[in-house]
Tab-separated table of C-alpha atoms and ligand atoms in Angstrom:
chain	number	residue	atom	x	y	z
X	1124	MET	CA	101.103	89.328	109.242
X	1125	THR	CA	98.533	87.535	111.313
X	1126	ALA	CA	98.432	83.793	111.870
X	1127	ALA	CA	95.027	83.614	110.189
X	1128	ARG	CA	96.524	84.886	106.957
X	1129	LEU	CA	98.920	81.969	106.983
X	1130	THR	CA	96.388	79.170	107.541
X	1131	ASP	CA	95.339	78.794	103.912
X	1132	PRO	CA	98.779	78.924	102.293
X	1133	VAL	CA	100.243	76.613	104.966
X	1134	ALA	CA	97.443	74.100	104.374
X	1135	ALA	CA	98.105	74.340	100.617
X	1136	GLU	CA	101.835	73.747	101.140
X	1137	LEU	CA	101.084	70.712	103.286
X	1138	ILE	CA	98.970	69.249	100.456
X	1139	LYS	CA	101.833	69.936	98.034
X	1140	LEU	CA	104.257	68.053	100.285
X	1141	ARG	CA	101.931	65.148	100.994
X	1142	THR	CA	101.195	64.560	97.300
X	1143	LEU	CA	104.808	64.459	96.104
X	1144	PRO	CA	105.987	60.834	95.812
X	1145	ALA	CA	109.697	61.758	95.843
X	1146	LEU	CA	109.225	63.002	99.361
X	1147	TRP	CA	107.885	59.685	100.623
X	1148	ILE	CA	110.743	57.877	98.907
X	1149	ALA	CA	113.307	60.128	100.601
X	1150	LEU	CA	111.618	59.496	103.933
X	1151	ALA	CA	111.588	55.725	103.403
X	1152	VAL	CA	115.285	55.724	102.483
X	1153	ALA	CA	116.203	57.837	105.510
X	1154	VAL	CA	114.175	55.676	107.913
X	1155	THR	CA	115.517	52.413	106.521
X	1156	ALA	CA	119.142	53.528	106.402
X	1157	ASN	CA	119.152	55.067	109.858
X	1158	THR	CA	117.350	52.158	111.484
X	1159	ALA	CA	119.739	49.688	109.818
X	1160	LEU	CA	122.725	51.709	111.027
X	1161	GLY	CA	121.281	51.748	114.525
X	1162	ALA	CA	120.846	47.981	114.473
X	1163	ILE	CA	124.362	47.409	113.188
X	1164	ALA	CA	125.862	49.721	115.771
X	1165	ALA	CA	123.868	48.051	118.544
X	1166	THR	CA	124.783	44.491	117.648
X	1167	ASP	CA	128.332	45.432	116.720
X	1168	VAL	CA	128.295	42.862	113.867
X	1169	ILE	CA	130.407	45.025	111.611
X	1170	ARG	CA	133.707	46.443	112.715
X	1171	LEU	CA	135.813	48.916	110.817
X	1172	ALA	CA	139.575	48.732	110.518
X	1173	GLY	CA	141.223	51.561	112.444
X	1174	ASP	CA	144.652	52.650	113.622
X	1175	GLY	CA	144.082	51.121	117.022
X	1176	GLY	CA	142.572	47.910	115.668
X	1177	PRO	CA	138.963	47.298	114.616
X	1178	THR	CA	136.347	49.643	116.034
X	1179	GLY	CA	132.563	49.594	116.067
X	1180	ILE	CA	130.859	51.660	113.374
X	1181	GLU	CA	129.585	53.994	116.049
X	1182	GLY	CA	133.023	55.592	115.936
X	1183	ALA	CA	132.579	56.454	112.234
X	1184	GLY	CA	130.581	59.681	112.608
X	1185	ALA	CA	130.443	60.447	108.894
X	1186	LEU	CA	128.820	57.083	108.218
X	1187	MET	CA	126.406	57.409	111.132
X	1188	LEU	CA	125.290	60.798	109.809
X	1189	ALA	CA	124.862	59.644	106.178
X	1190	PRO	CA	121.047	59.121	106.391
X	1191	VAL	CA	120.614	62.832	107.061
X	1192	TYR	CA	121.241	63.425	103.360
X	1193	ALA	CA	118.200	61.364	102.421
X	1194	TYR	CA	116.248	63.143	105.148
X	1195	LEU	CA	117.204	66.653	104.020
X	1196	ALA	CA	116.101	65.745	100.478
X	1197	ILE	CA	112.539	66.257	101.769
X	1198	ALA	CA	113.159	69.950	102.388
X	1199	VAL	CA	115.243	70.273	99.230
X	1200	PHE	CA	112.453	68.731	97.140
X	1201	ALA	CA	109.910	71.075	98.718
X	1202	ALA	CA	111.871	74.101	97.519
X	1203	GLY	CA	113.452	72.700	94.347
X	1204	THR	CA	110.213	71.404	92.801
X	1205	GLU	CA	108.917	74.975	92.733
X	1206	TYR	CA	111.210	75.302	89.732
X	1207	ARG	CA	109.902	72.203	87.973
X	1208	ASN	CA	107.619	73.106	85.102
X	1209	GLY	CA	107.268	76.589	86.519
X	1210	GLN	CA	105.231	75.592	89.579
X	1211	LEU	CA	106.462	78.748	91.322
X	1212	ARG	CA	104.412	80.844	88.878
X	1213	LEU	CA	101.302	79.014	90.037
X	1214	SER	CA	102.306	79.283	93.687
X	1215	LEU	CA	102.806	83.031	93.430
X	1216	ALA	CA	99.658	83.519	91.359
X	1217	ALA	CA	97.815	81.816	94.226
X	1218	VAL	CA	99.693	83.635	97.000
X	1219	PRO	CA	101.147	86.793	95.440
X	1220	GLY	CA	102.511	88.251	98.676
X	1221	ARG	CA	105.992	86.803	98.517
X	1222	ALA	CA	106.785	87.229	102.209
X	1223	ARG	CA	103.517	85.479	103.016
X	1224	PHE	CA	104.240	82.677	100.558
X	1225	LEU	CA	107.751	82.203	101.967
X	1226	ALA	CA	106.570	82.264	105.573
X	1227	ALA	CA	103.853	79.701	104.851
X	1228	LYS	CA	106.206	77.420	102.981
X	1229	LEU	CA	108.873	77.608	105.674
X	1230	LEU	CA	106.313	76.835	108.359
X	1231	ALA	CA	105.007	73.839	106.397
X	1232	ILE	CA	108.478	72.430	105.797
X	1233	LEU	CA	109.349	72.859	109.483
X	1234	VAL	CA	106.252	70.909	110.501
X	1235	VAL	CA	106.898	68.155	107.974
X	1236	SER	CA	110.611	67.920	108.773
X	1237	LEU	CA	109.848	67.704	112.465
X	1238	LEU	CA	107.312	64.915	111.886
X	1239	ALA	CA	109.648	63.073	109.530
X	1240	ALA	CA	112.465	63.224	112.090
X	1241	VAL	CA	110.487	61.007	114.474
X	1242	PRO	CA	110.659	57.731	112.483
X	1243	VAL	CA	114.114	58.587	111.145
X	1244	LEU	CA	115.730	59.245	114.533
X	1245	ILE	CA	113.860	57.410	117.285
X	1246	PRO	CA	114.423	53.762	116.239
X	1247	ASN	CA	118.107	54.451	115.612
X	1248	LEU	CA	118.628	56.139	118.980
X	1249	VAL	CA	116.605	53.535	120.866
X	1250	LEU	CA	118.655	50.720	119.317
X	1251	ARG	CA	121.861	52.461	120.296
X	1252	GLY	CA	120.528	53.310	123.764
X	1253	ASP	CA	121.133	56.990	123.008
X	1254	LEU	CA	117.636	58.445	123.255
X	1255	GLY	CA	118.994	61.083	125.608
X	1256	ASP	CA	120.752	62.637	122.598
X	1257	LEU	CA	117.499	63.147	120.692
X	1258	GLY	CA	117.601	66.912	121.095
X	1259	ARG	CA	121.055	67.253	119.555
X	1260	TYR	CA	120.190	64.968	116.659
X	1261	LEU	CA	116.932	66.754	116.028
X	1262	ALA	CA	118.735	70.089	115.912
X	1263	ALA	CA	121.420	68.751	113.572
X	1264	TYR	CA	118.868	67.179	111.231
X	1265	LEU	CA	116.537	70.182	111.110
X	1266	LEU	CA	119.328	72.698	110.619
X	1267	LEU	CA	120.932	70.690	107.818
X	1268	ALA	CA	117.488	70.350	106.192
X	1269	LEU	CA	116.960	74.119	106.361
X	1270	THR	CA	120.416	74.713	104.905
X	1271	GLY	CA	119.458	72.544	101.938
X	1272	TYR	CA	116.040	74.200	101.689
X	1273	GLY	CA	117.366	77.732	101.285
X	1274	PHE	CA	120.105	76.506	98.963
X	1275	ALA	CA	117.501	74.857	96.687
X	1276	PHE	CA	115.564	78.124	96.384
X	1277	ALA	CA	118.756	79.984	95.531
X	1278	ALA	CA	119.960	77.345	93.061
X	1279	ARG	CA	116.470	76.769	91.595
X	1280	THR	CA	117.044	73.035	91.435
X	1281	VAL	CA	116.915	69.892	93.532
X	1282	VAL	CA	120.151	68.297	92.387
X	1283	THR	CA	122.785	70.905	93.234
X	1284	PRO	CA	122.009	71.321	96.949
X	1285	ILE	CA	121.965	67.594	97.633
X	1286	ALA	CA	125.089	67.003	95.548
X	1287	VAL	CA	127.009	69.848	97.163
X	1288	LEU	CA	125.896	69.155	100.723
X	1289	ALA	CA	126.610	65.422	100.465
X	1290	ALA	CA	129.728	65.578	98.287
X	1291	VAL	CA	131.559	68.243	100.254
X	1292	PRO	CA	131.985	66.053	103.329
X	1293	ILE	CA	133.253	63.197	101.188
X	1294	LEU	CA	135.580	65.105	98.864
X	1295	VAL	CA	136.632	68.257	100.637
X	1296	SER	CA	136.688	67.194	104.241
X	1297	THR	CA	138.717	64.065	103.686
X	1298	THR	CA	141.366	65.785	101.591
X	1299	LEU	CA	141.440	69.208	103.236
X	1300	GLY	CA	140.642	68.204	106.788
X	1301	GLY	CA	144.292	67.846	107.624
X	1302	LEU	CA	145.394	70.942	105.719
X	1303	TRP	CA	142.796	73.506	106.779
X	1304	PRO	CA	141.085	72.110	109.836
X	1305	THR	CA	139.877	75.577	110.897
X	1306	VAL	CA	137.963	75.967	107.652
X	1307	VAL	CA	136.705	72.400	107.415
X	1308	ARG	CA	135.345	72.276	110.932
X	1309	VAL	CA	132.862	75.054	110.220
X	1310	LEU	CA	131.438	73.318	107.149
X	1311	PRO	CA	127.847	72.152	107.738
X	1312	HIS	CA	128.667	68.452	107.840
X	1313	GLU	CA	131.527	68.816	110.318
X	1314	ALA	CA	129.569	71.245	112.471
X	1315	ALA	CA	126.712	68.712	112.579
X	1316	LEU	CA	129.134	65.945	113.604
X	1317	SER	CA	130.471	68.133	116.384
X	1318	LEU	CA	126.942	68.960	117.487
X	1319	VAL	CA	126.027	65.293	117.896
X	1320	GLY	CA	129.356	64.606	119.592
X	1321	MET	CA	130.935	62.496	116.852
X	1322	PRO	CA	133.614	64.692	115.248
X	1323	ALA	CA	135.434	62.888	112.440
X	1324	ASP	CA	138.823	63.990	113.707
X	1325	PRO	CA	139.990	65.855	116.833
X	1326	ALA	CA	141.518	68.472	114.487
X	1327	THR	CA	138.132	69.368	113.004
X	1328	ALA	CA	136.173	69.092	116.265
X	1329	LEU	CA	134.138	71.905	117.759
X	1330	SER	CA	132.334	71.798	121.065
X	1331	PRO	CA	128.697	70.679	120.628
X	1332	ALA	CA	127.563	74.193	121.527
X	1333	ALA	CA	129.855	75.753	118.924
X	1334	GLY	CA	128.664	73.175	116.389
X	1335	LEU	CA	125.051	74.199	117.093
X	1336	LEU	CA	125.938	77.851	116.665
X	1337	VAL	CA	127.777	77.294	113.381
X	1338	LEU	CA	125.018	75.104	111.982
X	1339	THR	CA	122.359	77.632	113.008
X	1340	GLY	CA	124.405	80.204	111.128
X	1341	TRP	CA	124.428	78.090	107.961
X	1342	ALA	CA	120.678	77.474	108.133
X	1343	THR	CA	119.901	81.139	108.783
X	1344	VAL	CA	122.131	82.445	106.008
X	1345	SER	CA	120.847	79.867	103.532
X	1346	VAL	CA	117.143	80.409	104.253
X	1347	THR	CA	117.634	84.194	104.208
X	1348	ILE	CA	119.486	84.236	100.882
X	1349	GLY	CA	116.954	81.859	99.315
X	1350	GLY	CA	114.080	83.986	100.601
X	1351	VAL	CA	115.520	87.299	99.444
X	1352	LEU	CA	116.153	85.870	95.971
X	1353	VAL	CA	112.607	84.501	95.677
X	1354	ALA	CA	111.195	87.808	96.878
X	1355	ARG	CA	113.168	89.814	94.332
X	1356	ARG	CA	113.463	87.670	91.250
X	1357	ASP	CA	111.134	87.584	88.270
X	1358	VAL	CA	109.572	84.157	87.990
M	783	MET	CA	88.390	95.492	83.822
M	784	ILE	CA	92.097	95.148	83.137
M	785	GLU	CA	94.293	98.185	82.602
M	786	PHE	CA	97.874	98.391	81.418
M	787	LYS	CA	99.291	101.832	82.075
M	788	GLY	CA	102.589	102.478	80.337
M	789	VAL	CA	104.095	99.138	81.249
M	790	THR	CA	107.720	98.715	80.256
M	791	LYS	CA	109.721	95.591	81.018
M	792	ARG	CA	113.426	95.258	80.306
M	793	TYR	CA	115.520	92.149	80.751
M	794	GLY	CA	119.036	93.583	80.841
M	795	ALA	CA	119.443	95.443	77.547
M	796	LYS	CA	116.417	93.750	75.957
M	797	THR	CA	113.165	95.708	76.062
M	798	ALA	CA	110.514	92.985	75.967
M	799	VAL	CA	107.546	95.284	76.544
M	800	ASP	CA	107.649	98.984	75.706
M	801	ALA	CA	105.184	101.477	77.241
M	802	VAL	CA	102.226	99.179	76.779
M	803	THR	CA	98.876	100.853	77.457
M	804	PHE	CA	95.451	99.335	76.873
M	805	ALA	CA	92.271	98.386	78.664
M	806	VAL	CA	90.203	95.206	78.557
M	807	ARG	CA	86.466	95.611	79.077
M	808	PRO	CA	84.109	93.196	80.806
M	809	GLY	CA	81.417	91.428	78.814
M	810	ARG	CA	83.708	90.983	75.820
M	811	VAL	CA	86.383	88.596	74.665
M	812	THR	CA	89.591	90.478	74.003
M	813	GLY	CA	92.283	88.918	71.860
M	814	PHE	CA	95.896	89.831	72.643
M	815	LEU	CA	97.673	89.232	69.363
M	816	GLY	CA	101.240	89.339	68.205
M	817	PRO	CA	103.982	87.290	66.584
M	818	ASN	CA	106.335	85.070	68.587
M	819	GLY	CA	108.459	87.112	70.928
M	820	ALA	CA	106.218	90.190	70.675
M	821	GLY	CA	105.827	90.485	74.440
M	822	LYS	CA	102.437	88.882	75.129
M	823	SER	CA	103.526	86.453	77.842
M	824	THR	CA	105.761	89.066	79.422
M	825	SER	CA	102.868	91.540	79.641
M	826	LEU	CA	100.681	88.908	81.286
M	827	ARG	CA	103.406	87.980	83.792
M	828	VAL	CA	103.720	91.642	84.743
M	829	LEU	CA	99.922	91.839	85.120
M	830	LEU	CA	100.037	88.970	87.619
M	831	GLY	CA	102.968	90.439	89.514
M	832	LEU	CA	105.264	87.566	88.607
M	833	ASP	CA	107.689	89.799	86.753
M	834	HIS	CA	108.392	93.253	88.116
M	835	ALA	CA	107.634	96.054	85.637
M	836	THR	CA	110.598	98.312	84.922
M	837	SER	CA	108.061	101.165	84.863
M	838	GLY	CA	104.320	101.628	84.636
M	839	GLU	CA	101.670	99.479	86.249
M	840	ALA	CA	98.968	96.987	85.380
M	841	LEU	CA	95.705	96.846	87.340
M	842	ILE	CA	92.771	94.499	87.680
M	843	ALA	CA	89.533	96.095	88.878
M	844	GLY	CA	91.652	99.067	89.904
M	845	LYS	CA	93.980	97.034	92.085
M	846	ARG	CA	97.395	95.528	91.676
M	847	TYR	CA	97.106	91.747	91.474
M	848	ARG	CA	99.130	91.287	94.633
M	849	ASP	CA	96.668	93.422	96.591
M	850	LEU	CA	93.757	91.092	95.849
M	851	THR	CA	92.702	88.870	98.737
M	852	PHE	CA	92.245	85.325	97.451
M	853	PRO	CA	93.238	86.446	93.945
M	854	LEU	CA	92.165	83.182	92.306
M	855	ARG	CA	88.553	83.962	93.166
M	856	THR	CA	88.802	87.152	91.079
M	857	VAL	CA	91.330	86.239	88.409
M	858	GLY	CA	91.899	82.888	86.733
M	859	ALA	CA	95.017	82.594	84.617
M	860	LEU	CA	96.586	80.101	82.268
M	861	LEU	CA	100.193	81.150	81.899
M	862	ASP	CA	102.966	80.012	79.630
M	863	GLY	CA	105.572	77.995	81.521
M	864	ALA	CA	103.433	77.539	84.625
M	865	GLY	CA	102.605	73.875	84.727
M	866	PRO	CA	102.022	71.075	87.194
M	867	VAL	CA	104.873	69.081	88.725
M	868	PRO	CA	104.806	65.838	86.661
M	869	ASP	CA	104.916	63.483	89.678
M	870	ARG	CA	101.713	64.841	91.149
M	871	ARG	CA	98.218	63.590	90.268
M	872	GLY	CA	95.964	65.999	88.406
M	873	ALA	CA	93.395	66.178	91.202
M	874	ASP	CA	96.088	66.788	93.837
M	875	HIS	CA	97.522	69.590	91.733
M	876	LEU	CA	94.146	71.326	91.710
M	877	ALA	CA	93.579	70.510	95.389
M	878	TRP	CA	96.538	72.533	96.675
M	879	ILE	CA	95.713	75.473	94.455
M	880	ALA	CA	92.091	75.451	95.618
M	881	ARG	CA	93.137	75.209	99.276
M	882	SER	CA	95.490	78.188	98.986
M	883	ASN	CA	92.544	80.459	98.154
M	884	ARG	CA	89.953	78.740	100.351
M	885	ILE	CA	88.052	77.468	97.311
M	886	PRO	CA	85.776	74.510	98.197
M	887	ARG	CA	87.295	71.118	97.419
M	888	SER	CA	84.190	70.254	95.396
M	889	ARG	CA	85.351	72.695	92.709
M	890	VAL	CA	88.201	70.327	91.809
M	891	GLY	CA	85.794	67.698	90.494
M	892	GLU	CA	83.668	70.339	88.811
M	893	VAL	CA	86.477	71.933	86.803
M	894	LEU	CA	87.949	68.538	85.880
M	895	GLU	CA	84.517	67.620	84.563
M	896	ALA	CA	84.221	70.916	82.684
M	897	VAL	CA	87.461	70.302	80.748
M	898	GLY	CA	86.835	66.578	80.246
M	899	LEU	CA	89.575	65.287	82.546
M	900	THR	CA	87.470	63.397	85.094
M	901	ASP	CA	88.912	60.037	84.053
M	902	ALA	CA	92.470	61.339	84.301
M	903	ALA	CA	92.048	62.906	87.740
M	904	ARG	CA	94.069	60.206	89.518
M	905	GLN	CA	96.799	60.042	86.878
M	906	ARG	CA	100.160	61.703	87.389
M	907	THR	CA	100.321	64.777	85.158
M	908	GLY	CA	103.622	63.614	83.662
M	909	ARG	CA	101.574	60.986	81.835
M	910	TYR	CA	99.184	63.575	80.384
M	911	SER	CA	99.280	64.397	76.681
M	912	LEU	CA	99.990	67.964	75.574
M	913	GLY	CA	96.283	68.648	75.161
M	914	MET	CA	95.447	67.135	78.537
M	915	ARG	CA	98.019	69.356	80.225
M	916	GLN	CA	96.491	72.356	78.489
M	917	ARG	CA	93.035	71.302	79.695
M	918	LEU	CA	94.385	70.982	83.231
M	919	GLY	CA	95.738	74.523	82.935
M	920	ILE	CA	92.340	75.774	81.853
M	921	ALA	CA	90.739	73.864	84.742
M	922	THR	CA	93.190	75.607	87.092
M	923	ALA	CA	92.138	78.998	85.750
M	924	LEU	CA	88.475	78.154	86.294
M	925	LEU	CA	88.876	76.908	89.892
M	926	GLY	CA	87.845	80.134	91.609
M	927	ASP	CA	84.949	80.843	89.186
M	928	PRO	CA	86.706	84.168	88.502
M	929	GLU	CA	85.313	87.428	87.124
M	930	VAL	CA	88.449	87.815	85.021
M	931	LEU	CA	89.978	85.109	82.839
M	932	ILE	CA	93.472	85.523	81.416
M	933	LEU	CA	94.589	82.780	79.069
M	934	ASP	CA	97.989	82.728	77.370
M	935	GLU	CA	97.681	80.744	74.112
M	936	PRO	CA	94.829	78.581	75.423
M	937	VAL	CA	94.290	76.577	72.234
M	938	ASN	CA	97.915	75.363	72.033
M	939	GLY	CA	97.834	71.581	71.831
M	940	LEU	CA	94.049	71.318	71.792
M	941	ASP	CA	92.316	69.138	69.212
M	942	PRO	CA	89.492	70.579	67.031
M	943	ASP	CA	86.892	69.478	69.564
M	944	GLY	CA	88.810	71.169	72.351
M	945	ILE	CA	89.225	74.339	70.322
M	946	ARG	CA	85.533	74.491	69.557
M	947	TRP	CA	84.706	73.859	73.207
M	948	ILE	CA	87.015	76.616	74.520
M	949	ARG	CA	85.677	79.100	71.967
M	950	SER	CA	82.053	78.631	72.877
M	951	PHE	CA	82.972	78.447	76.543
M	952	LEU	CA	84.764	81.813	76.409
M	953	ARG	CA	81.945	83.436	74.428
M	954	GLY	CA	79.491	82.246	77.080
M	955	TYR	CA	81.788	83.415	79.867
M	956	ALA	CA	82.057	86.927	78.456
M	957	GLY	CA	78.331	86.856	77.667
M	958	ARG	CA	77.670	86.714	81.394
M	959	GLY	CA	79.431	90.051	81.807
M	960	ARG	CA	82.872	88.731	82.699
M	961	THR	CA	86.252	89.814	81.404
M	962	VAL	CA	88.174	87.519	79.079
M	963	LEU	CA	91.673	88.233	77.768
M	964	LEU	CA	93.355	85.624	75.628
M	965	SER	CA	96.614	85.788	73.768
M	966	SER	CA	97.465	84.209	70.460
M	967	HIS	CA	100.001	84.481	67.680
M	968	LEU	CA	97.362	83.570	65.087
M	969	MET	CA	94.880	86.190	63.920
M	970	THR	CA	92.682	83.559	62.295
M	971	GLU	CA	92.246	81.871	65.653
M	972	MET	CA	90.536	84.996	66.952
M	973	ALA	CA	88.052	85.366	64.119
M	974	ASP	CA	85.177	83.508	65.751
M	975	THR	CA	86.133	84.247	69.326
M	976	ALA	CA	87.215	87.829	69.956
M	977	ASP	CA	85.141	90.980	70.054
M	978	ASP	CA	88.112	93.265	70.570
M	979	VAL	CA	91.745	92.856	69.659
M	980	VAL	CA	94.939	94.394	70.939
M	981	VAL	CA	97.875	93.840	68.606
M	982	ILE	CA	101.435	93.905	69.919
M	983	ALA	CA	104.625	93.744	67.881
M	984	ASN	CA	108.186	94.189	69.114
M	985	GLY	CA	106.888	95.046	72.564
M	986	ARG	CA	104.703	97.922	71.341
M	987	ILE	CA	100.953	98.115	70.880
M	988	VAL	CA	100.263	98.707	67.175
M	989	ALA	CA	96.481	98.388	67.104
M	990	ASP	CA	93.662	98.316	69.654
M	991	GLY	CA	89.926	98.192	68.965
M	992	ALA	CA	86.966	96.146	67.799
M	993	LEU	CA	87.953	93.176	65.652
M	994	ALA	CA	85.824	94.429	62.765
M	995	ASP	CA	87.525	97.835	62.786
M	996	ILE	CA	91.010	96.356	62.927
M	997	THR	CA	90.447	94.037	59.985
M	998	GLU	CA	88.576	96.587	57.866
M	999	GLY	CA	90.260	97.359	54.569
M	1000	HIS	CA	92.283	94.152	54.560
M	1001	PRO	CA	91.418	91.249	52.276
M	1002	SER	CA	91.693	88.728	55.123
M	1003	LEU	CA	92.393	88.521	58.800
M	1004	GLU	CA	95.835	87.195	58.071
M	1005	ASP	CA	96.600	90.152	55.799
M	1006	ALA	CA	95.525	92.532	58.537
M	1007	PHE	CA	97.820	90.766	60.990
M	1008	PHE	CA	100.828	90.922	58.666
M	1009	ALA	CA	100.152	94.519	57.766
M	1010	LEU	CA	100.053	95.502	61.437
M	1011	THR	CA	102.966	93.395	62.627
M	1012	GLY	CA	104.858	93.333	59.320
M	1013	ALA	CA	108.117	94.804	60.472
M	1014	ALA	CA	108.319	92.482	63.453
M	1015	SER	CA	107.416	89.379	61.461
M	1016	LYS	CA	109.994	90.134	58.784
M	1017	GLN	CA	112.646	90.419	61.465
M	1018	VAL	CA	111.785	86.965	62.642
M	1019	TRP	CA	111.522	85.228	59.297
M	1020	SER	CA	114.266	86.834	57.184
H	992	ATP	N1	113.173	86.167	81.454
H	992	ATP	C1	113.569	86.717	80.296
H	992	ATP	N2	114.854	87.108	80.142
H	992	ATP	C2	115.263	87.672	78.992
H	992	ATP	N3	114.483	87.886	77.929
H	992	ATP	C3	113.199	87.540	78.022
H	992	ATP	C4	112.671	86.922	79.200
H	992	ATP	N4	111.369	86.667	79.007
H	992	ATP	C5	111.095	87.095	77.747
H	992	ATP	N5	112.185	87.617	77.168
H	992	ATP	C6	112.240	88.200	75.818
H	992	ATP	O1	111.191	89.131	75.706
H	992	ATP	C7	110.593	89.072	74.417
H	992	ATP	C8	109.114	88.838	74.550
H	992	ATP	O2	108.886	87.505	74.978
H	992	ATP	P1	107.443	86.917	75.273
H	992	ATP	O3	107.631	85.565	75.779
H	992	ATP	O4	106.703	87.899	76.121
H	992	ATP	O5	106.783	86.894	73.824
H	992	ATP	P2	105.388	86.293	73.360
H	992	ATP	O6	104.679	87.393	72.662
H	992	ATP	O7	104.710	85.658	74.483
H	992	ATP	O8	105.833	85.206	72.269
H	992	ATP	P3	105.218	83.755	71.911
H	992	ATP	O9	104.139	83.973	70.909
H	992	ATP	O10	106.378	83.068	71.281
H	992	ATP	O11	104.760	83.131	73.160
H	992	ATP	C9	111.338	87.989	73.658
H	992	ATP	O12	112.313	88.599	72.856
H	992	ATP	C10	111.983	87.175	74.731
H	992	ATP	O13	113.181	86.622	74.280
H	993	MG	MG1	104.149	83.679	74.908
């Protein structure tokens, strides 16, 4: 598969992404939320009650990572809308080689996610004086987005991946974190927290390197399963 | 030239299409007729490589659809259940499809004009009426100015003006030596449009030939249709 054969379908996918309003809304929400969180953390105007007295919100990793779920909606929409009104039939009529279609779409969503990460992450990190951590955040954001992307292809919908990815950290992690820390710490959300150095709890902490590895595993498995299903299924 | 060669498609235990064999010639309009659930849409999805045939193969100009480079420049298709995402504007919908096959952007305006949607180009397709969505689908099929047109129930939702337009358009298209295959569940719809008809019932081809030959000996087109598809229709209605 030569690069030239990907130019046209990648350009088409970029038009698809650019002309989907939901995507711009997700981006606006992610930028606004993350910038606001950065400002709050920087000025320390809000403090959270904790065991050792009030702490700055910077200590609340789960909250600081919340905007990623608006951000990953971009990738989830890209995949999930293929199943709205049967768009996938049009996509595959236009680009019938399924490996080629999948490669082009993945490339387009990587480009767009990378571009979108700039306004989502930079103001937040600058406000917090943490720009040195950009690499870790970028990795966490992109890998979570890819996890949602593959999931949306497998589930053939937009709602399930976002609901599952965002609800698991709230429901499962809080209740099971103490019971099965070894399981909970390898869930995508916890692995991402470990990767950016803000584990919710020492019990569910991994080293940043291990967090990166686990999260890369989730993204790889998810994108692979989604891709294999699209390649094999009738549409 | 379109060829179905012994195409069978099963969904689990259900045989939707059973050893379907027929050819569609250029320069003629071919009607693909059959009652609801006969297997028309399934056959067309197999032809476009969207559904995998259980056995047999379907070819366009001697090639599998997926082996065509820039397929939309050879084959234009309006398929059932293949519509635009409602949040996107009509022109943007056509723009990405055109780009995928390196079709000049100028074609978007041309096909919108051809189907009478110029004024709706900047509207989100979710706001389109049923007939407007159908027109957009036809515009999509025409984007690549293809040699082969495949339209699944193209007149669904069209008003009388639209129906008359698509009929004369398709006659003209075939008149220029191109291949036109259109499906319908109404024999009468084909009367003024088709030269040839292929009739499918319960997944099997029950008649294939010139329209005049197929309807010969029957008091009306409708009678011919019921006679040919009788068993299948009774199953549905009784
Ligand atoms: N994905 C699928 N899974 C299971 N059964 C299917 C699937 N697609 C079609 N079928 C079945 O195959 C048969 C043929 O369906 P198809 O849609 O091809 O008919 P059709 O001739 O296009 O009918 P209509 O005139 O109503 O459009 C039907 O019995 C249908 O229920
Ligand atoms: Mg049908």
